[in-house]
Coordinates of C-alpha atoms and ligand atoms in Angstrom, one line a residue:
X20 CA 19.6 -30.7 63.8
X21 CA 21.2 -30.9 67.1
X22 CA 20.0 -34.1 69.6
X23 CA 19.8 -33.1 73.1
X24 CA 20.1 -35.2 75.7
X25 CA 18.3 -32.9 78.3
X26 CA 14.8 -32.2 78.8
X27 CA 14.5 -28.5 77.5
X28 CA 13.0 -26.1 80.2
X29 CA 9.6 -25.1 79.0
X30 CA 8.3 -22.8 82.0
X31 CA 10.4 -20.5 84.5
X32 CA 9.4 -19.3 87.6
X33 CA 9.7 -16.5 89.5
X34 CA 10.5 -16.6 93.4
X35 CA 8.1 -14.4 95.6
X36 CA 9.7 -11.0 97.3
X37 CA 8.7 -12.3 99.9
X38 CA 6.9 -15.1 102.1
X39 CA 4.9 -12.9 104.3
X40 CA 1.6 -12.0 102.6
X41 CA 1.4 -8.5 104.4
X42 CA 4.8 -7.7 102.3
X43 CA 3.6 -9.1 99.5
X44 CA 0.2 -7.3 99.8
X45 CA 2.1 -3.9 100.3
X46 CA 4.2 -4.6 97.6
X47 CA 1.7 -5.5 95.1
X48 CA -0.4 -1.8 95.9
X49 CA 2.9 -0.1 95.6
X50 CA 3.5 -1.0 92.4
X51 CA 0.0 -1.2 91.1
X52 CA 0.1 2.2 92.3
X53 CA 3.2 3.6 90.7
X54 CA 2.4 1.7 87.2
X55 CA -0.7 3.8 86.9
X56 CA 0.8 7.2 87.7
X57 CA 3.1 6.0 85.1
X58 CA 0.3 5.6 82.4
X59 CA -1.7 8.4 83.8
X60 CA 1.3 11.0 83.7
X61 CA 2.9 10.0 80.1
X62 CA -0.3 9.8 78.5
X63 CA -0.7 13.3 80.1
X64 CA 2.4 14.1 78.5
X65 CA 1.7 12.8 74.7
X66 CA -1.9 14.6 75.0
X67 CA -0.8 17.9 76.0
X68 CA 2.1 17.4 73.5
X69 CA 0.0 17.2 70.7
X70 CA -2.9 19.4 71.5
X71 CA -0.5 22.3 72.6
X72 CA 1.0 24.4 69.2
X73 CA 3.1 25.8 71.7
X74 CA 4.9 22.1 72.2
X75 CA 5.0 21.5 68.7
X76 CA 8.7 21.6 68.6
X77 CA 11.8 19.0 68.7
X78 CA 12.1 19.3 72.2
X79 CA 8.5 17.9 72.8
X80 CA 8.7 15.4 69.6
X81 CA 11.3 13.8 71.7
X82 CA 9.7 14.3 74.9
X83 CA 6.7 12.5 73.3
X84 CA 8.1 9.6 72.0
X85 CA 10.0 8.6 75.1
X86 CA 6.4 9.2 76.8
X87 CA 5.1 6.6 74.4
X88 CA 7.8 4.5 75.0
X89 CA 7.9 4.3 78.3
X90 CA 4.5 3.6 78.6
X91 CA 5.8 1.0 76.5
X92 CA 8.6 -0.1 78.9
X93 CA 6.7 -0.4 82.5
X94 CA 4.1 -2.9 80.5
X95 CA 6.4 -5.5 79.3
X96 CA 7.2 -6.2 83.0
X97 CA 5.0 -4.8 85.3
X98 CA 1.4 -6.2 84.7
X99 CA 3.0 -9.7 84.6
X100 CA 4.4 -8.8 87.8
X101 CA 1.6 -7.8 89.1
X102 CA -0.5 -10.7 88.0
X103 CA 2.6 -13.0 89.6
X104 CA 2.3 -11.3 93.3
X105 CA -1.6 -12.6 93.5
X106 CA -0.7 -15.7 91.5
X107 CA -0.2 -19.7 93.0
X108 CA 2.2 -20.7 90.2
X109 CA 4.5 -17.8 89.6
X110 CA 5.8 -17.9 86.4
X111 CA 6.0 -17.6 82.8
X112 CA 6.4 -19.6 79.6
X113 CA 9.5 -20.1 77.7
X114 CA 7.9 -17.9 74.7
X115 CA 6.7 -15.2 77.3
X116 CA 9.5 -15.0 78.5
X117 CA 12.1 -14.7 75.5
X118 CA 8.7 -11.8 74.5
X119 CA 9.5 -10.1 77.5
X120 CA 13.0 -9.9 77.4
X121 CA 13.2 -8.5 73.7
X122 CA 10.2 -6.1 74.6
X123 CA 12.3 -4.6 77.3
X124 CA 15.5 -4.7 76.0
X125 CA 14.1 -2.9 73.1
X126 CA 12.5 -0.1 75.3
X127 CA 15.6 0.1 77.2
X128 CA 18.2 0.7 74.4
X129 CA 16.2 2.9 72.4
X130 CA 15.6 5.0 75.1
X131 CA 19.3 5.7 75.5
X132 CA 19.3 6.6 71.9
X133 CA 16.3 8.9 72.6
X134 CA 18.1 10.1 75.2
X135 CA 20.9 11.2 73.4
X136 CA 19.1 12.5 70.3
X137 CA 17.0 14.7 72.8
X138 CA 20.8 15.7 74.6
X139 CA 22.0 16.9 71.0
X140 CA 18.9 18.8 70.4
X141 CA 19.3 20.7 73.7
X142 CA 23.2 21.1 72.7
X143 CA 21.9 22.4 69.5
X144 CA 19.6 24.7 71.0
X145 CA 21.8 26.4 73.7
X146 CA 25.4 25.9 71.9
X147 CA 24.5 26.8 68.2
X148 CA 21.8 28.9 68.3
X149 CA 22.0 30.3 65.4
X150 CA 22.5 27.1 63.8
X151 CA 19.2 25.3 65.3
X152 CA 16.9 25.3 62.7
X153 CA 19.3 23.8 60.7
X154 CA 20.6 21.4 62.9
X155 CA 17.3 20.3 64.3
X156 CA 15.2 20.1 61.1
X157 CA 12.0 18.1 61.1
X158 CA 14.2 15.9 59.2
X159 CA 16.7 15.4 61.2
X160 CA 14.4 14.9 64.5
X161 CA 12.3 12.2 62.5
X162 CA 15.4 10.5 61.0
X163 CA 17.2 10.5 64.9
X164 CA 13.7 9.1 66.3
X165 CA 14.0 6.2 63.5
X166 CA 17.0 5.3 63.5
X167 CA 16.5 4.9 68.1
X168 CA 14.0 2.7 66.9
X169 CA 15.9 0.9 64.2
X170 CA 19.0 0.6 66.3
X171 CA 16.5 -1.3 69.7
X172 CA 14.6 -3.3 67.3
X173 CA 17.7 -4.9 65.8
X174 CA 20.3 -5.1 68.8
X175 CA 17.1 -6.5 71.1
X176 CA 16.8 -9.1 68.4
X177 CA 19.9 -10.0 68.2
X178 CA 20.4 -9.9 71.6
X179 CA 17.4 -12.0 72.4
X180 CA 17.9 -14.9 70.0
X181 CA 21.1 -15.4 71.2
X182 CA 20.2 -16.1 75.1
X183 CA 16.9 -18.1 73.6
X184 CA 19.0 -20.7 71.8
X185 CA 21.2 -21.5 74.7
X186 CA 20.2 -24.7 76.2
X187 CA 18.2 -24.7 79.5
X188 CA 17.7 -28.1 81.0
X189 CA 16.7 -26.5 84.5
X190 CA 16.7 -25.4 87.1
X191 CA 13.9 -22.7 85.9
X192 CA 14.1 -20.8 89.1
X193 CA 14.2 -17.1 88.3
X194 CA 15.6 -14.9 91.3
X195 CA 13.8 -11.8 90.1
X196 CA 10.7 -10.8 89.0
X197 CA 11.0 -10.9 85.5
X198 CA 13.3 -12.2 82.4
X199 CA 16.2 -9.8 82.8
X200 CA 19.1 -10.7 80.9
X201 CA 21.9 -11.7 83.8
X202 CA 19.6 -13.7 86.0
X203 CA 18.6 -15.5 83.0
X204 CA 22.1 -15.9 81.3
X205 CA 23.1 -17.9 84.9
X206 CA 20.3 -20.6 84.4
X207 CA 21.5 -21.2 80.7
X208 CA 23.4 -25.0 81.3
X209 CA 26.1 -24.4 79.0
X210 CA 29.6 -22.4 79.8
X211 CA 28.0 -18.8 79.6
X212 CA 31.6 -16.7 80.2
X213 CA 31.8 -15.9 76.6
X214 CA 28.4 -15.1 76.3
X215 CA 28.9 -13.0 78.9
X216 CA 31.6 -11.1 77.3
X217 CA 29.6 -10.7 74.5
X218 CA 26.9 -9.4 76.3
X219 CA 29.0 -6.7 78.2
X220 CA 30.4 -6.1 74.7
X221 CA 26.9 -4.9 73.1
X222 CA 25.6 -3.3 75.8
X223 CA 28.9 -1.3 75.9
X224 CA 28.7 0.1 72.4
X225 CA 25.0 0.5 72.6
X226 CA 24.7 1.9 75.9
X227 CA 27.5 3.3 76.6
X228 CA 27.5 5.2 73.0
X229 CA 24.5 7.1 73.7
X230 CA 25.5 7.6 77.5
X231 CA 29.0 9.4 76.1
X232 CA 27.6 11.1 73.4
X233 CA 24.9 12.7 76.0
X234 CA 27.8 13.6 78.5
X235 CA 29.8 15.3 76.0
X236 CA 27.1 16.9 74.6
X237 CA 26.1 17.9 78.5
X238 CA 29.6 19.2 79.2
X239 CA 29.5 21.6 76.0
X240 CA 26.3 22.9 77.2
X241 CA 27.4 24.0 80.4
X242 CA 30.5 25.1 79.3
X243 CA 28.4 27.4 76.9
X244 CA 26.0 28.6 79.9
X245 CA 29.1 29.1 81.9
X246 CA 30.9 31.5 79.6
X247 CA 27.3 33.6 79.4
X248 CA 28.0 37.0 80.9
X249 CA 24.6 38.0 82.9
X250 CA 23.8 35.4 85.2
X251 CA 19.8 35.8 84.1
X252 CA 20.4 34.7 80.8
X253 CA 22.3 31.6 82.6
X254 CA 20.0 30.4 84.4
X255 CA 16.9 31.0 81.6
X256 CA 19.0 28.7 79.2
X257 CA 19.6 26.3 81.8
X258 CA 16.1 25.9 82.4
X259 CA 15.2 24.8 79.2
X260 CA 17.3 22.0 79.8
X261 CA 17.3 20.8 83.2
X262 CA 14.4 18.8 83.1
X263 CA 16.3 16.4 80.6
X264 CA 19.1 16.8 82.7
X265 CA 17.0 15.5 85.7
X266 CA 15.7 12.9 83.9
X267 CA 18.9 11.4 82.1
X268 CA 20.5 11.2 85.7
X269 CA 17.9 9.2 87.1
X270 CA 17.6 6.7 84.1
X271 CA 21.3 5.9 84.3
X272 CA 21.8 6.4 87.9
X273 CA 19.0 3.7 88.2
X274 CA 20.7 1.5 86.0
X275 CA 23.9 1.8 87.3
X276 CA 23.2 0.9 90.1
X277 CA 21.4 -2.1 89.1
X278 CA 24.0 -3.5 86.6
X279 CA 27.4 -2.5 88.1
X280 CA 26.9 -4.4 91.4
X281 CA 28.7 -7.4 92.4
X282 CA 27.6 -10.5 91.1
X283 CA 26.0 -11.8 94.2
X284 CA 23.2 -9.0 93.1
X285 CA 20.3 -11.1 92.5
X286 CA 20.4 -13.7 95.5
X287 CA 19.1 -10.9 98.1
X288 CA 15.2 -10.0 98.4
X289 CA 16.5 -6.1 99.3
X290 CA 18.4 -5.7 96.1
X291 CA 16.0 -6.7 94.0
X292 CA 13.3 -4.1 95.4
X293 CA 16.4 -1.6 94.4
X294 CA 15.9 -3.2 91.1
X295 CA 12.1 -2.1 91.0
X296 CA 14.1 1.3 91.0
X297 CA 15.1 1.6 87.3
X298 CA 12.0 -0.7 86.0
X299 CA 9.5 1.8 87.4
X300 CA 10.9 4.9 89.5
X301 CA 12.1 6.9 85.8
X302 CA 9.0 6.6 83.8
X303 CA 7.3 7.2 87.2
X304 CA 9.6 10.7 87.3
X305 CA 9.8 11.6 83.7
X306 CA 6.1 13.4 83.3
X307 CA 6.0 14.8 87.3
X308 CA 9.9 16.4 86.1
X309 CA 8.5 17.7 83.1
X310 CA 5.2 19.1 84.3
X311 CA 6.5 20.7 87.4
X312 CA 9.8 21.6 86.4
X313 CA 9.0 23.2 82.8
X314 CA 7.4 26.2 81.9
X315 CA 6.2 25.6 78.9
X316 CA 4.7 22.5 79.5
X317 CA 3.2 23.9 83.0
X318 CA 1.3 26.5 81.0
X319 CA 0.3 24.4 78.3
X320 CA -1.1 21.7 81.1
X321 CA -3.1 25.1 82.5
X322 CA -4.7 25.9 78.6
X323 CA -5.6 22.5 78.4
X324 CA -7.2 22.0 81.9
X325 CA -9.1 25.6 81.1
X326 CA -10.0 24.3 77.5
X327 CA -11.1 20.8 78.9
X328 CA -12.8 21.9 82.1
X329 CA -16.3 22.6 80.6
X330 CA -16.5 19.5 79.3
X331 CA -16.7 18.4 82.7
X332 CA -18.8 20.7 84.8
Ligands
NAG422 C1 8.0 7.6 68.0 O1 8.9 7.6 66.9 C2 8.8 6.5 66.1 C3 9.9 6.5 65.0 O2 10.0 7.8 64.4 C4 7.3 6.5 65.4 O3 7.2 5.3 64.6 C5 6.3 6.5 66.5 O4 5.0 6.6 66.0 C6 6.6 7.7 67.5 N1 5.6 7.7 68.5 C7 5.0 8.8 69.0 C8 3.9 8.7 70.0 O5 5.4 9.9 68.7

């Protein structure tokens, strides 16, 4: 056993957006309202995923399980959030918080890994044709949703027991409105450069491994549309993929510019509304893409509104 000679922080707090209530007020209805078009669309999604045959394909396995995960992702953070805008004491508990931060960190890496799995299906789709049933076997789609899964659980764990057992003897003041990882790693009271160094290391390989391997897998697809000689045909294949497209932009567009700011990110009240951005604004996006966007899933939204409707009236 190690003896500390600090009084352990057992509670952090988060600092309000803002200290005018009407802010706060619109704040708290912007968000409320964007969390439940985020449940209402992906549940939307996983619904008309499984009741459709005509979605009973990779593509929409995929499509599903990020659905579900993001679903997933928006409730780690935001209905603590929410509860915190209305709340005196704004804050949460040492174990709610290390909960939090392996809950999202979880989401968050395995949705790269979905991310990529669903790039490579698209790339197997449009590049190898031929190939695709083979490539993209039942298999092979259940084994790449796994091991996303596998790879979150176990880099989120290790990830969060490492910033758990620094030592925090306060302050507890949390810049941000929940327990991200950098705002976090500053209130630790020990040296954190090498942490951080370790930190950027993991998140490299397992975010930036999925983020190359959907690029490259991106830049053979449109080299493959490209080289298509009847520009019809070019812009049928990229259909079936552009959605993703959409959606992989906005997920790490968000997130970029989140992470890759200056370090002064978190002190200013404006930056961390941007920050709201890649918490909420790509599971918000992800089912209004898909069901205005896509064709298939447009039509099979239509078949299940006709099937449902007489239930109704
Ligand atoms: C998503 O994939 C994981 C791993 O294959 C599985 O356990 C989970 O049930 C899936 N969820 C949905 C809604 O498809």
């Amino acid at each position: 056993m190690t003896s500390r000679n600090h009084t352990a922080v057992t509670y952090f707090r988060f600092l309000p957006f803002s200290s005018t209530p009407e802010i706060q007020g619109f704040l708290f209805c912007l968000v409320l309202f964007m969390y439940l078009s985020t449940l209402v669309g992906n549940i939307l999604i996983i619904t008309v995923t499984m009741a459709d045959a005509a979605l009973h394909s990779p593509m929409y396995f995929f499509l599903k399980n990020l659905s579900f995960l993001e679903i997933g992702y928006t409730t780690s953070t935001i209905p603590k959030m929410l509860v915190n805008f209305l709340a005196k004491r704004k804050g949460i508990s040492f174990l709610g918080c290390a909960t939090q931060m392996y809950a999202f960190s979880l989401l968050g890496i395995t949705e790269c890994c979905l991310l990529a799995a669903m790039a490579y299906d698209r790339y197997a789709a449009i590049c190898h044709p031929l190939r695709y049933m083979t490539m993209m076997s039942w298999n092979m789609c259940f084994l790449l949703s796994a091991v996303s899964w596998l790879i979150g659980v176990l880099v989120a764990l290790g990830q969060t027991t490492f910033i758990f057992t620094l030592p925090y003897c306060g302050p507890n003041r949390i810049n941000h409105f929940f327990c991200d990882l950098p705002p976090l790693l500053k209130l630790a009271c020990v040296d954190t450069s090498k942490n951080e160094i370790t930190t950027f290391v993991i998140t490299v390989l397992f975010i930036m491994v999925p983020f190359l391997l959907t690029v490259v897998s991106y830049v053979q697809i449109l080299h493959t549309i490209f080289r298509m000689p009847s520009a019809r045909n070019k812009r049928k294949t990229f259909s079936t993929c552009s959605s993703h497209l959409v959606v992989v932009t906005l997920f790490y567009g968000s997130a970029i510019v989140t992470y890759w700011t200056p370090k002064g990110f978190y002190s200013s009240s404006s930056n961390k509304l941007l920050s709201l951005s890649y918490t909420l604004v790509s599971p918000v996006m992800n089912p209004l893409i898909y069901s205005l966007r896509n064709k298939e899933v447009k039509q099979a939204l239509k078949r299940l509104i006709k099937k449902t409707m007489p239930l109704f009236v």
